[in-house]
Coordinates of C-alpha atoms and ligand atoms in Angstrom, one line a residue:
M1 CA 51.1 50.7 1.5
G2 CA 53.6 53.1 -0.5
W3 CA 56.4 54.6 2.0
V4 CA 54.9 52.9 5.0
A5 CA 55.0 49.1 4.4
M6 CA 59.0 49.5 4.6
P7 CA 61.3 46.8 5.6
Q8 CA 61.0 47.5 9.4
L9 CA 57.4 47.4 9.4
V10 CA 57.1 44.3 7.1
A11 CA 59.7 42.4 9.3
A12 CA 58.3 43.4 12.6
T13 CA 54.8 42.1 11.0
S14 CA 56.3 38.9 10.0
N15 CA 58.3 38.2 13.3
A16 CA 54.9 38.8 15.2
G17 CA 53.4 36.0 13.1
A18 CA 51.4 37.7 10.6
F19 CA 52.9 38.1 6.5
G20 CA 54.1 41.3 5.7
F21 CA 53.9 43.0 2.3
L22 CA 56.8 45.2 1.3
A23 CA 55.5 48.3 -0.6
L24 CA 57.6 48.3 -3.7
A25 CA 55.2 49.9 -6.0
T26 CA 56.7 53.1 -5.1
A27 CA 60.2 52.4 -5.4
G28 CA 62.7 52.4 -8.2
P29 CA 64.3 49.0 -9.1
Q30 CA 67.4 49.6 -7.1
E31 CA 65.7 51.0 -4.2
A32 CA 63.1 48.0 -4.4
I33 CA 66.3 45.4 -4.2
E34 CA 67.8 47.2 -1.3
M35 CA 64.5 47.2 0.4
I36 CA 64.2 43.4 -0.1
D37 CA 67.9 42.9 1.0
E38 CA 67.0 45.0 4.1
T39 CA 63.9 43.0 5.2
M40 CA 65.5 39.6 4.6
S41 CA 68.2 41.1 7.2
L42 CA 65.6 41.7 9.7
T43 CA 63.5 38.7 9.4
N44 CA 63.9 35.2 8.5
K45 CA 60.2 34.5 8.5
P46 CA 58.3 34.7 5.0
F47 CA 56.9 38.2 3.4
G48 CA 55.6 39.1 0.2
V49 CA 56.1 42.0 -2.3
N50 CA 53.5 44.4 -3.7
F51 CA 54.4 46.1 -7.1
H52 CA 52.5 46.7 -10.4
M53 CA 53.6 46.3 -13.9
F54 CA 53.1 50.0 -15.0
Q55 CA 55.9 51.4 -12.5
P56 CA 59.3 52.2 -13.9
G57 CA 61.6 49.3 -13.9
A58 CA 59.0 46.6 -13.3
D59 CA 60.9 44.1 -15.4
K60 CA 64.1 44.5 -13.0
I61 CA 61.5 44.0 -10.1
V62 CA 60.1 41.0 -11.2
Q63 CA 63.7 39.6 -11.8
A64 CA 64.7 40.5 -8.3
I65 CA 61.4 38.9 -7.1
L66 CA 62.6 35.7 -8.8
D67 CA 66.3 35.9 -7.9
K68 CA 65.6 36.4 -4.4
K69 CA 62.9 33.8 -4.0
I70 CA 60.5 35.9 -2.3
K71 CA 57.4 33.9 -1.2
A72 CA 54.4 35.8 -2.5
V73 CA 53.6 38.7 -4.8
S74 CA 50.6 41.2 -4.5
Y75 CA 49.6 43.3 -7.4
S76 CA 46.6 45.1 -8.4
R77 CA 47.4 45.6 -12.0
S78 CA 48.3 42.3 -13.4
P79 CA 51.5 41.4 -14.7
T80 CA 51.7 39.5 -18.0
P81 CA 50.6 35.9 -18.2
D82 CA 54.5 35.0 -18.8
Y83 CA 55.3 36.8 -15.6
I84 CA 52.8 34.9 -13.5
K85 CA 53.7 31.7 -15.2
A86 CA 57.3 32.5 -14.1
F87 CA 56.1 33.2 -10.6
K88 CA 54.2 30.0 -10.3
E89 CA 56.9 28.0 -11.8
Q90 CA 59.1 29.0 -8.9
G91 CA 56.6 28.3 -6.3
I92 CA 55.9 32.1 -5.9
I93 CA 52.2 32.4 -4.6
C94 CA 50.5 35.2 -6.7
I95 CA 47.9 37.0 -4.5
P96 CA 46.4 39.9 -6.4
T97 CA 44.1 42.5 -4.5
V98 CA 40.7 43.2 -6.4
G99 CA 38.1 45.6 -5.4
A100 CA 35.4 44.3 -7.9
L101 CA 33.7 41.1 -8.7
K102 CA 34.7 41.2 -12.2
H103 CA 38.4 41.7 -11.4
A104 CA 38.4 38.7 -9.0
I105 CA 37.0 36.5 -11.6
K106 CA 39.8 37.9 -14.4
A107 CA 42.4 37.5 -11.5
E108 CA 41.7 34.0 -11.2
Q109 CA 41.4 33.1 -14.9
L110 CA 45.0 34.8 -15.3
G111 CA 46.3 32.1 -12.8
A112 CA 46.1 33.7 -9.1
D113 CA 46.6 31.4 -6.4
A114 CA 44.7 33.3 -4.0
L115 CA 43.0 36.7 -3.9
V116 CA 42.7 39.7 -1.5
I117 CA 39.2 41.3 -1.8
Q118 CA 39.4 45.1 -0.8
G119 CA 35.9 46.5 0.0
S120 CA 35.4 50.3 -0.4
E121 CA 36.1 50.6 3.4
G122 CA 39.6 49.9 2.8
G123 CA 42.5 52.7 2.5
G124 CA 43.9 53.9 -0.6
H125 CA 42.8 53.3 -4.0
T126 CA 39.7 51.3 -3.5
G127 CA 36.2 50.3 -5.2
S128 CA 32.6 50.9 -4.4
T129 CA 31.6 47.6 -2.9
P130 CA 31.6 47.3 0.9
T131 CA 33.7 44.4 2.2
T132 CA 30.8 42.1 3.3
L133 CA 29.0 42.4 0.1
L134 CA 32.5 41.8 -2.2
L135 CA 33.5 38.9 -0.3
S136 CA 30.1 37.0 -0.3
S137 CA 29.8 37.6 -4.2
V138 CA 33.5 36.9 -4.9
L139 CA 33.0 33.7 -2.7
E140 CA 30.4 32.7 -4.9
H141 CA 32.2 32.9 -8.1
V142 CA 35.7 31.8 -7.6
D143 CA 37.5 28.5 -6.5
I144 CA 40.5 30.0 -4.8
P145 CA 41.3 31.1 -1.2
V146 CA 39.9 34.4 -0.5
V147 CA 41.6 36.8 2.0
A148 CA 39.0 39.6 3.3
A149 CA 40.2 43.1 3.6
G150 CA 39.0 46.7 4.2
G151 CA 37.7 47.6 7.7
F152 CA 39.5 45.1 9.8
R153 CA 41.3 45.8 13.2
D154 CA 40.8 42.8 15.5
G155 CA 40.1 39.2 16.2
S156 CA 36.5 39.6 16.3
G157 CA 36.8 40.9 12.6
L158 CA 39.0 37.8 11.9
A159 CA 36.6 35.3 13.3
A160 CA 33.6 36.9 11.3
S161 CA 35.5 36.7 7.9
L162 CA 36.2 33.2 8.6
A163 CA 32.7 32.6 9.4
W164 CA 32.0 34.1 6.1
G165 CA 34.1 31.8 4.2
A166 CA 37.2 33.7 4.0
C167 CA 40.4 32.1 4.8
G168 CA 41.9 34.9 6.6
I169 CA 42.1 38.9 6.8
A170 CA 44.5 41.6 5.5
M171 CA 45.0 44.8 7.3
G172 CA 46.6 48.0 5.9
T173 CA 45.6 51.1 8.3
R174 CA 45.7 48.9 11.4
F175 CA 49.3 48.2 10.7
M176 CA 50.2 51.7 9.7
M177 CA 49.0 52.7 13.2
T178 CA 51.6 50.6 15.1
Q179 CA 54.8 51.5 16.7
E180 CA 57.0 49.9 14.1
S181 CA 55.2 52.0 11.3
P182 CA 57.6 54.4 9.8
V183 CA 54.9 57.2 9.4
P184 CA 56.1 60.2 11.7
G185 CA 54.3 60.8 15.0
K186 CA 52.7 63.9 14.0
T187 CA 50.6 62.2 11.2
K188 CA 50.1 59.0 13.1
K189 CA 48.3 61.3 15.9
A190 CA 46.2 62.9 12.6
Y191 CA 45.2 59.4 12.1
I192 CA 44.2 58.8 15.5
S193 CA 42.1 61.9 15.8
A194 CA 40.3 61.1 12.3
E195 CA 36.8 60.2 12.7
V196 CA 35.1 57.5 10.6
D197 CA 32.8 60.2 8.6
E198 CA 35.9 62.3 7.6
I199 CA 37.6 59.2 5.8
K200 CA 36.1 59.5 2.4
I201 CA 36.7 58.7 -1.2
T202 CA 37.4 61.6 -3.7
K203 CA 38.3 61.1 -7.5
K204 CA 39.7 64.3 -7.6
F205 CA 43.0 63.8 -5.9
D206 CA 44.7 61.7 -8.5
G207 CA 42.0 60.9 -10.8
L208 CA 41.3 57.5 -9.2
S209 CA 38.9 56.3 -6.6
H210 CA 40.9 57.1 -3.4
R211 CA 40.0 57.1 0.1
L212 CA 41.7 59.6 2.4
I213 CA 41.2 61.5 5.4
F214 CA 39.3 64.5 4.4
N215 CA 42.0 67.1 6.2
K216 CA 41.8 70.9 4.7
Y217 CA 43.8 70.1 1.9
I218 CA 41.9 67.3 0.5
K219 CA 38.6 69.1 1.2
K220 CA 39.8 72.0 -0.9
I221 CA 40.5 69.5 -3.8
D222 CA 37.1 67.8 -3.5
R223 CA 35.2 71.0 -3.4
S224 CA 37.3 72.3 -6.5
N225 CA 35.4 73.0 -9.7
P226 CA 37.2 72.6 -13.1
I227 CA 39.0 75.9 -13.2
S228 CA 40.0 75.7 -9.4
L229 CA 41.4 72.3 -9.6
F230 CA 43.2 73.2 -12.8
L231 CA 44.7 76.2 -10.9
M232 CA 45.3 74.0 -7.7
S233 CA 46.9 71.3 -10.0
V234 CA 49.4 74.1 -11.7
T235 CA 50.3 75.4 -8.1
S236 CA 50.9 72.0 -6.6
A237 CA 52.9 71.3 -9.8
W238 CA 55.0 74.4 -9.2
K239 CA 55.2 74.0 -5.5
Y240 CA 56.6 70.5 -5.4
K241 CA 58.4 70.8 -8.6
Q242 CA 57.1 67.9 -10.2
I243 CA 58.1 67.5 -13.8
T244 CA 55.0 67.1 -15.9
K245 CA 54.8 65.6 -19.2
A246 CA 52.2 68.5 -20.1
S247 CA 53.6 71.1 -22.5
F248 CA 52.7 74.9 -21.9
G249 CA 50.6 74.3 -25.1
D250 CA 48.9 71.3 -23.5
L251 CA 48.1 73.5 -20.4
L252 CA 46.3 76.2 -22.5
K253 CA 44.5 73.7 -24.5
S254 CA 43.0 72.1 -21.4
F255 CA 42.2 75.6 -19.9
F256 CA 40.2 76.6 -22.7
A257 CA 38.5 73.1 -22.9
M258 CA 37.5 73.5 -19.3
L259 CA 36.2 76.9 -19.9
K260 CA 33.9 75.2 -22.3
G261 CA 33.0 72.7 -19.6
D262 CA 35.1 69.9 -21.1
D263 CA 36.9 67.2 -19.2
L264 CA 39.6 67.4 -16.4
T265 CA 42.3 65.3 -18.1
I266 CA 45.3 67.6 -18.0
S267 CA 44.5 68.9 -14.4
Q268 CA 44.0 65.2 -13.3
S269 CA 47.1 64.3 -14.8
I270 CA 49.0 67.0 -13.5
M271 CA 47.4 66.2 -9.8
S272 CA 48.1 62.4 -10.4
A273 CA 52.0 63.2 -11.2
N274 CA 52.3 65.4 -8.0
S275 CA 50.4 62.8 -5.9
P276 CA 53.2 61.0 -4.7
A277 CA 55.0 64.1 -3.5
I278 CA 51.7 64.9 -1.8
I279 CA 51.4 61.8 0.1
Q280 CA 55.0 61.9 0.9
K281 CA 54.7 65.4 2.8
A282 CA 52.3 63.6 5.4
M283 CA 53.5 60.2 5.4
V284 CA 57.5 60.9 5.1
E285 CA 58.0 64.4 6.0
G286 CA 55.5 64.5 8.9
S287 CA 53.1 67.4 7.9
P288 CA 49.5 65.8 7.9
N289 CA 47.9 68.9 7.1
E290 CA 49.8 69.9 3.9
G291 CA 49.8 66.4 2.6
A292 CA 47.4 63.5 1.9
M293 CA 46.8 60.6 3.9
P294 CA 45.3 57.5 2.4
S295 CA 43.2 55.8 4.9
G296 CA 40.6 52.9 5.6
Q297 CA 37.8 54.2 7.5
V298 CA 38.9 51.8 10.3
A299 CA 41.1 54.5 11.4
G300 CA 38.1 56.2 13.0
I301 CA 38.0 53.4 15.5
I302 CA 41.6 52.9 16.1
K303 CA 42.7 54.9 19.0
N304 CA 46.0 53.3 20.1
L305 CA 49.4 52.5 18.6
P306 CA 50.4 49.0 19.7
S307 CA 53.7 47.2 18.6
C308 CA 53.1 44.6 15.9
K309 CA 53.5 41.9 18.3
E310 CA 51.1 43.2 20.8
L311 CA 48.8 43.7 17.9
I312 CA 48.8 40.4 16.7
D313 CA 48.7 38.7 20.4
Q314 CA 45.7 40.7 21.0
I315 CA 44.1 39.6 17.7
M316 CA 44.6 35.9 18.4
E317 CA 43.3 36.5 22.2
E318 CA 40.0 38.1 20.8
F319 CA 39.9 35.4 18.0
C320 CA 40.1 32.5 20.5
I321 CA 37.2 34.2 22.6
A322 CA 35.0 34.5 19.7
A323 CA 35.6 31.2 18.5
K324 CA 34.8 29.8 22.0
N325 CA 31.6 31.7 21.8
F326 CA 30.9 30.0 18.6
K327 CA 31.4 26.6 20.1
K328 CA 29.1 27.6 23.0
I329 CA 26.5 28.3 20.4
E330 CA 27.1 25.0 18.6
E331 CA 26.8 23.2 21.8
K332 CA 23.4 24.9 22.7
S333 CA 22.0 24.1 19.2
Ligands
LIG1 C1 48.5 54.4 3.6 C2 47.9 53.1 2.6 C3 48.8 53.0 1.4 C4 48.3 52.0 0.6 N1 49.0 51.6 -0.5 C5 48.7 50.5 -1.5 C6 49.7 50.2 -2.3 O1 50.9 50.9 -2.7 N2 49.3 49.2 -3.2 C7 48.3 48.3 -2.8 O2 47.9 47.4 -3.4 N3 47.3 48.5 -1.6 C8 47.8 49.8 -1.1 N4 47.0 50.1 0.0 C9 45.8 49.2 0.6 C10 46.1 48.1 1.6 O3 47.1 47.4 0.8 C11 45.0 47.3 2.0 O4 44.6 46.5 0.9 C12 43.9 48.2 2.7 O5 44.6 49.0 3.5 C13 43.0 47.4 3.4 O6 42.1 48.1 4.1 P1 42.1 48.5 5.5 O7 42.9 49.9 5.2 O8 40.8 48.9 6.1 O9 43.0 47.8 6.4 C14 47.2 51.2 0.7 C15 46.5 51.6 1.9 C16 46.8 52.6 3.0 C17 46.1 52.9 4.2

């Protein structure tokens, strides 16, 4: 989780008995190395890192992962087979996140050791298949361990996913809504207030299928027509002083294309270039109404901010109760 799964949250997660993943996909190579070092200074427990091959300086991040003997890597856009081979030769576990069956099959072919399947309930960029359906179909088609993600918050969810055949659960939103999460208090409050039906998917924010809290700002983007989206993207580019690759000529060309009802490529690429700054506005600067809040729908049924230790202890307690209930059912049958 970009700007959320920072060293303090990852270390607290691993220290509490889970396995944290450090968000490096939104970091430059030097910052990524510093974040790894900081996490290592806060925990001696294992943790993994998340990155993707299209980010600037990805090669240097891969080298740092190898040098620092990170335990596991998570990615959505796969590294090349050479890199996967290098990770595996060093015993680094490759656990990509996938949102569709065909990506799960491909990831296994490319050498993944395990998979995280993220159902459409999950936060951030997400697919269209609900977690239970994706989990069932992926389990039928792959032979590697599968971790279920998208919509989990407690021990009953863990028990249910194990009963389904998963080997565990991964949670993003639930950990974002903890004491150790670096997200500013005002933004955490906005997550607590959000209802399940206000956390929806739009493609208009950055051109990809993105699940976010529909605050005023995102609602406006989602309702936009080609011309208003273009105007919003330009205003936003100006406001956040982001440098886009689109020249004045490109913008004019796009504007006339849109007048004729053509595609939104330039607007969407301007929006996409601005999206990190817009997300940071909420997640780092603490202005939830002016920024974007990626979120799983599960935020709609989370109403507290425990510490990571309280959360993990509670999950294990609930899991043991669920396991005992399974045992009772087994004894009766
Ligand atoms: C704020 C936020 C940011 C996220 N950023 C990333 C990311 O940078 N890379 C990634 O692979 N997944 C990202 N995700 C998805 C999570 O890693 C995880 O798969 C997802 O949150 C699971 O669903 P849940 O939110 O229902 O727990 C993000 C999720 C959230 C809520």
